[in-house]
mmCIF file of C-alpha atoms in Angstrom:
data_model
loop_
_atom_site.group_PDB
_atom_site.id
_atom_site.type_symbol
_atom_site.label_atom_id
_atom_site.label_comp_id
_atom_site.label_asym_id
_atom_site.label_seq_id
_atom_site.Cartn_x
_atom_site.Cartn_y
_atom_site.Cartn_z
ATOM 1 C CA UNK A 188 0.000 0.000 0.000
ATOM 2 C CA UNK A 189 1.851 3.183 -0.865
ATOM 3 C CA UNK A 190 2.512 5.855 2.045
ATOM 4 C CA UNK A 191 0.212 8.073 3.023
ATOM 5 C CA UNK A 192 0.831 11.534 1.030
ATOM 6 C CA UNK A 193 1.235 14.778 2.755
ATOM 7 C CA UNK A 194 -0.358 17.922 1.865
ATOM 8 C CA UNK A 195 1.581 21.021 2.941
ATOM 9 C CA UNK A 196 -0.189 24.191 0.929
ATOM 10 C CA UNK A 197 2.057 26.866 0.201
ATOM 11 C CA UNK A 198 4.817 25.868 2.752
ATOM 12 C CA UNK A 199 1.909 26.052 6.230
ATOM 13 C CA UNK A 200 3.450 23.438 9.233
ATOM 14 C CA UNK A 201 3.057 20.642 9.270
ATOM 15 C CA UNK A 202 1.081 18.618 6.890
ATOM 16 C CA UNK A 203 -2.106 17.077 7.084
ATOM 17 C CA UNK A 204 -2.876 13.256 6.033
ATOM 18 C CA UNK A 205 -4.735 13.599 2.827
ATOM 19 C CA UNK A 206 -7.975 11.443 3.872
ATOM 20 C CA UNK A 207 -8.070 7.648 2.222
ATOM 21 C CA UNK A 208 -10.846 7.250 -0.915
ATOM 22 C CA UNK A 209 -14.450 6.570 0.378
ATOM 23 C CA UNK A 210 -15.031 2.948 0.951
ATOM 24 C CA UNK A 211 -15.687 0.397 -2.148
ATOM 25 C CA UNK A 212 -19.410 0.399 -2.125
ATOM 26 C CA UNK A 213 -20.817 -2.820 -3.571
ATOM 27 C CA UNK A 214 -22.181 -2.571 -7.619
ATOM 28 C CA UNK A 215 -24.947 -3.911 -8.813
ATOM 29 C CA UNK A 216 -26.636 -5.233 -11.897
ATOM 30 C CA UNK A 217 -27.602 -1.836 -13.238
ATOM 31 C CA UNK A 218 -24.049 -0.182 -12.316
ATOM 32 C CA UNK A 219 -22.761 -3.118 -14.102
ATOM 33 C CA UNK A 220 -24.680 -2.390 -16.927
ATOM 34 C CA UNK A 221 -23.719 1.344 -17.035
ATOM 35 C CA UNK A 222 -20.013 0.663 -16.764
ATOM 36 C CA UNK A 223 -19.990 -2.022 -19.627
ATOM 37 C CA UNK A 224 -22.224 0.665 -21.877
ATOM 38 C CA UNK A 225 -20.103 3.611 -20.815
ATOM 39 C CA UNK A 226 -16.638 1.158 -21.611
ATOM 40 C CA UNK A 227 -18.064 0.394 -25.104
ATOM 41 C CA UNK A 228 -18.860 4.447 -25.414
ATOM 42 C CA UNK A 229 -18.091 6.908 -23.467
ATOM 43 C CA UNK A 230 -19.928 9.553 -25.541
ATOM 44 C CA UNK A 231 -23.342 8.174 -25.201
ATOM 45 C CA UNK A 232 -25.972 10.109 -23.420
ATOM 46 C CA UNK A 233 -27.246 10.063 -20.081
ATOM 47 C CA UNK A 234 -30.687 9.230 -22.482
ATOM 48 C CA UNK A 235 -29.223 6.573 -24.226
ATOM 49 C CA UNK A 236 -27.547 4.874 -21.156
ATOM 50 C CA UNK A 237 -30.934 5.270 -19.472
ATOM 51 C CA UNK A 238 -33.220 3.221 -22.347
ATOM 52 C CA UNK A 239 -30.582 0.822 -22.086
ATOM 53 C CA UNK A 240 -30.400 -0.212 -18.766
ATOM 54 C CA UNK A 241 -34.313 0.666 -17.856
ATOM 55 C CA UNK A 242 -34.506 3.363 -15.100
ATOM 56 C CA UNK A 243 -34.589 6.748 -15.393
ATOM 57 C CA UNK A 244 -32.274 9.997 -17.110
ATOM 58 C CA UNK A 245 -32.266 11.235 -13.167
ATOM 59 C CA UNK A 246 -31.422 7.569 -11.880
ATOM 60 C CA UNK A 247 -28.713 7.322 -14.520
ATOM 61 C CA UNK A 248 -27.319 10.661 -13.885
ATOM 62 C CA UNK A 249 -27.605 9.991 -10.168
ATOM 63 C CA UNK A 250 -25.582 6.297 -10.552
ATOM 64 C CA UNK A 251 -23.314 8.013 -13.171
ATOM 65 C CA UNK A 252 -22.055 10.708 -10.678
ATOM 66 C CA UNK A 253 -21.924 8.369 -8.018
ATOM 67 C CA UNK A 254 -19.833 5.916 -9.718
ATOM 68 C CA UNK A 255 -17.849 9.367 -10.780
ATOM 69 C CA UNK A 256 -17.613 10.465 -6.955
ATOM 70 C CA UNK A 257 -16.524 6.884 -5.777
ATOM 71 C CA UNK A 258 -13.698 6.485 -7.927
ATOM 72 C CA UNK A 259 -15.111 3.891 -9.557
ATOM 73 C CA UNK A 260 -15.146 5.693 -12.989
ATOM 74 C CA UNK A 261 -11.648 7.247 -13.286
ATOM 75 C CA UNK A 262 -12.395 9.506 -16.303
ATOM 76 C CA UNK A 263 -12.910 8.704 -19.752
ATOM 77 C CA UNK A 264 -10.737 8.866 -23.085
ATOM 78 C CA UNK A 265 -10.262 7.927 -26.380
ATOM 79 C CA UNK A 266 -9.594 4.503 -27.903
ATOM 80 C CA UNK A 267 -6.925 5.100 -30.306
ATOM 81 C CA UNK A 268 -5.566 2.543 -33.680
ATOM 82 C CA UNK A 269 -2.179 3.222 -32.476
ATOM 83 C CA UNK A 270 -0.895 1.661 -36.151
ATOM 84 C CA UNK A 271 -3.244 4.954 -37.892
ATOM 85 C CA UNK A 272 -1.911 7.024 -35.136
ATOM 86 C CA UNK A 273 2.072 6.777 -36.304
ATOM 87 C CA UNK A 274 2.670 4.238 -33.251
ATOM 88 C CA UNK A 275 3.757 1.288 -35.950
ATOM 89 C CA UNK A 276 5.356 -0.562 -33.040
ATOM 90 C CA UNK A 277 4.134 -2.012 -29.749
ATOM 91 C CA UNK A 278 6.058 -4.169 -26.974
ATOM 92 C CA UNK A 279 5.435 -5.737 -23.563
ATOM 93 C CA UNK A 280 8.552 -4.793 -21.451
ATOM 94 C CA UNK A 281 9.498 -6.512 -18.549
ATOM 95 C CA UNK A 282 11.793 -5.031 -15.732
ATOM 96 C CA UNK A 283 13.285 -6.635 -13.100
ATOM 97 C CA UNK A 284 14.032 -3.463 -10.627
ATOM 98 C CA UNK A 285 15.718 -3.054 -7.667
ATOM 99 C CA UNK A 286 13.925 -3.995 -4.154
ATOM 100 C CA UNK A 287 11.799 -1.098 -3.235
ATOM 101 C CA UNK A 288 12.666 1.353 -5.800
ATOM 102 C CA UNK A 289 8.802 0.862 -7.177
ATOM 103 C CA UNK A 290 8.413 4.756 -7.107
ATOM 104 C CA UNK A 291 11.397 6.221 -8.220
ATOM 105 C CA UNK A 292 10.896 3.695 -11.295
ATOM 106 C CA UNK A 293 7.429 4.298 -12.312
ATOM 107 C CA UNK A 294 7.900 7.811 -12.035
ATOM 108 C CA UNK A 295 10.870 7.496 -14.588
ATOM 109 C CA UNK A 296 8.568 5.257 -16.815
ATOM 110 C CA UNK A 297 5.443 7.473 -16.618
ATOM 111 C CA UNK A 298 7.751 10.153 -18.120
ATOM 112 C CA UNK A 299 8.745 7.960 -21.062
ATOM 113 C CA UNK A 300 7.432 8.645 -24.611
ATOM 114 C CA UNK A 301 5.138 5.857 -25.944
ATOM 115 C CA UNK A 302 4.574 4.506 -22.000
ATOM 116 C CA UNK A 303 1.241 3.147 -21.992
ATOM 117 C CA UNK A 304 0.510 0.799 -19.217
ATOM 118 C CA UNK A 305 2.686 0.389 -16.475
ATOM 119 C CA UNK A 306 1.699 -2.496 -13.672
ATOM 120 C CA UNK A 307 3.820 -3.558 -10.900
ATOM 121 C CA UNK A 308 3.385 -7.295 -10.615
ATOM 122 C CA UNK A 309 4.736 -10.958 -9.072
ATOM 123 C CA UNK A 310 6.064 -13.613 -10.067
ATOM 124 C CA UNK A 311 9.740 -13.639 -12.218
ATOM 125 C CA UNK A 312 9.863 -9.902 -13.243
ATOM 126 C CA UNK A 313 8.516 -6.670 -11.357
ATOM 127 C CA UNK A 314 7.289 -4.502 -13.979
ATOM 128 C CA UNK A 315 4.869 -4.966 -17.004
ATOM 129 C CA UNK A 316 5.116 -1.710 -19.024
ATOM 130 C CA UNK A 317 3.171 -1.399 -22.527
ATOM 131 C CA UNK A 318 5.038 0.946 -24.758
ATOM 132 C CA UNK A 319 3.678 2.307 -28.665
ATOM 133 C CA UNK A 320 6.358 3.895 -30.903
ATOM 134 C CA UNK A 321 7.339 4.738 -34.533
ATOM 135 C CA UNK A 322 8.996 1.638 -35.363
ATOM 136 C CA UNK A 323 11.547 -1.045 -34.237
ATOM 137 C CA UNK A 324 14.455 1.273 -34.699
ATOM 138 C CA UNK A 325 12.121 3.785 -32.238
ATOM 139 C CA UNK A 326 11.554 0.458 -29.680
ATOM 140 C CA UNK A 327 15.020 -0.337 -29.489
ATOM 141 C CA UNK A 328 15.948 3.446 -28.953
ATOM 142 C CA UNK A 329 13.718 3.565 -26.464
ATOM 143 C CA UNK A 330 14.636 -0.011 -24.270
ATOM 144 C CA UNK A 331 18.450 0.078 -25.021
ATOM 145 C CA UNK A 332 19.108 4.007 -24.237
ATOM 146 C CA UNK A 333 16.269 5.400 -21.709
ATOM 147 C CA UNK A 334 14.783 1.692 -19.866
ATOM 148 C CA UNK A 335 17.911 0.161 -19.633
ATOM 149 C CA UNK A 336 19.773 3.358 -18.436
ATOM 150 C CA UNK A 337 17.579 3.667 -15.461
ATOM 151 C CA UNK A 338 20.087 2.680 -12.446
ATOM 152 C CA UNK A 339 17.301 1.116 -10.577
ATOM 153 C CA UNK A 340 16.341 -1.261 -13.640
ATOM 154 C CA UNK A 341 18.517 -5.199 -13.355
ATOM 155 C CA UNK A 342 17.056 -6.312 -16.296
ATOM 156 C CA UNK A 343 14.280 -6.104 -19.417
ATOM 157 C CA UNK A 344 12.894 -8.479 -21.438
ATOM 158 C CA UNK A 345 10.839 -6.973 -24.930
ATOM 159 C CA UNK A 346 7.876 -8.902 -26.052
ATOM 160 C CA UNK A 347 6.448 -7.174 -29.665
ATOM 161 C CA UNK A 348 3.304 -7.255 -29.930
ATOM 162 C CA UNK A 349 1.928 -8.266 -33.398
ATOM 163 C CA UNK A 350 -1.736 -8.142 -33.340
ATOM 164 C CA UNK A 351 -3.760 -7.433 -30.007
ATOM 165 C CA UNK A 352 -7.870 -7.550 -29.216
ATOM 166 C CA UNK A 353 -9.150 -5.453 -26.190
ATOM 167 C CA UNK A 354 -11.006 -7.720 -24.663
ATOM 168 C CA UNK A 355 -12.724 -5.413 -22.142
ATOM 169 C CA UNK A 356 -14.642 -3.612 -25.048
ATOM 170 C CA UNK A 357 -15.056 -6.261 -27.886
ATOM 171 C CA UNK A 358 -15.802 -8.882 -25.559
ATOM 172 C CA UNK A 359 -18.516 -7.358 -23.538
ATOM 173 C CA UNK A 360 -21.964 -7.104 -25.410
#
């Protein structure tokens, strides 16, 4: 569980604990159902998102900003073709880091151009990071100059990815 963070506004002693996110409230069928509809589009209406899971616009609205206020829905983006996008490239990296240097890596790999996804895992590496670039000569740049120049990073492995499916929007319906 990471440390708790500190607020300290404008230099005031001593900082206050910010206060932990509100409890994990239980979902049900017709949160489900919202989610999976607002995962498949994230542009459809409070209207539409009502029809389709039978209650109300005000219910909807009302689960919608709840789910928004809970954390539950963290915000909501794009889905991009990263191939039409430029990004001809994609890998799986794998890192083996340093014992608790979790932070000061991830913070190094958020900053990273093409840096995707970045989990910190178990089993016989530490890191899964998804990375999109240019091309293979990009990829290699990118794992043999700025990954593998991070002093905290043992080791990487680079899986390329040649075709991939998101399951959490195709396979949903």
């Amino acid at each position: 569980m990471p440390d708790e963070q500190m607020v300290n506004p404008g230099g005031q002693s001593p900082a206050a604990p910010v206060p932990p996110p509100p409890a994990a409230r239980p979902l049900d069928t017709i949160d489900r159902a919202i989610l999976r509809l607002l995962r498949t589009d994230g542009r459809a209406s409070i209207r539409s998102v009502a029809e389709q899971v039978h209650v109300s616009r005000a219910n909807a609205y009302a689960r919608i900003n709840r789910l928004l206020d809970d954390g539950v829905i963290r915000g909501f983006s794009a889905l991009v073709d990263q191939e039409r996008a430029g990004q001809g490239a994609s890998a799986y990296i794998t890192l083996k880091i340093v014992q608790n240097s979790w932070r000061t890596v991830r913070r190094q790999l958020t900053a990273l151009p093409g840096a995707a996804h970045i989990a910190l895992v178990s089993g016989d590496f530490d890191v899964l990071l998804l990375v999109h670039t240019k091309d293979n000569r990009e990829l290699r740049e990118l794992v043999l100059t700025r990954i593998q120049s991070i002093p905290e990073v043992l080791s990487t492995r680079t899986l390329l990815v040649f075709e991939e499916t998101d399951l959490g929007l195709e396979g949903e319906g």
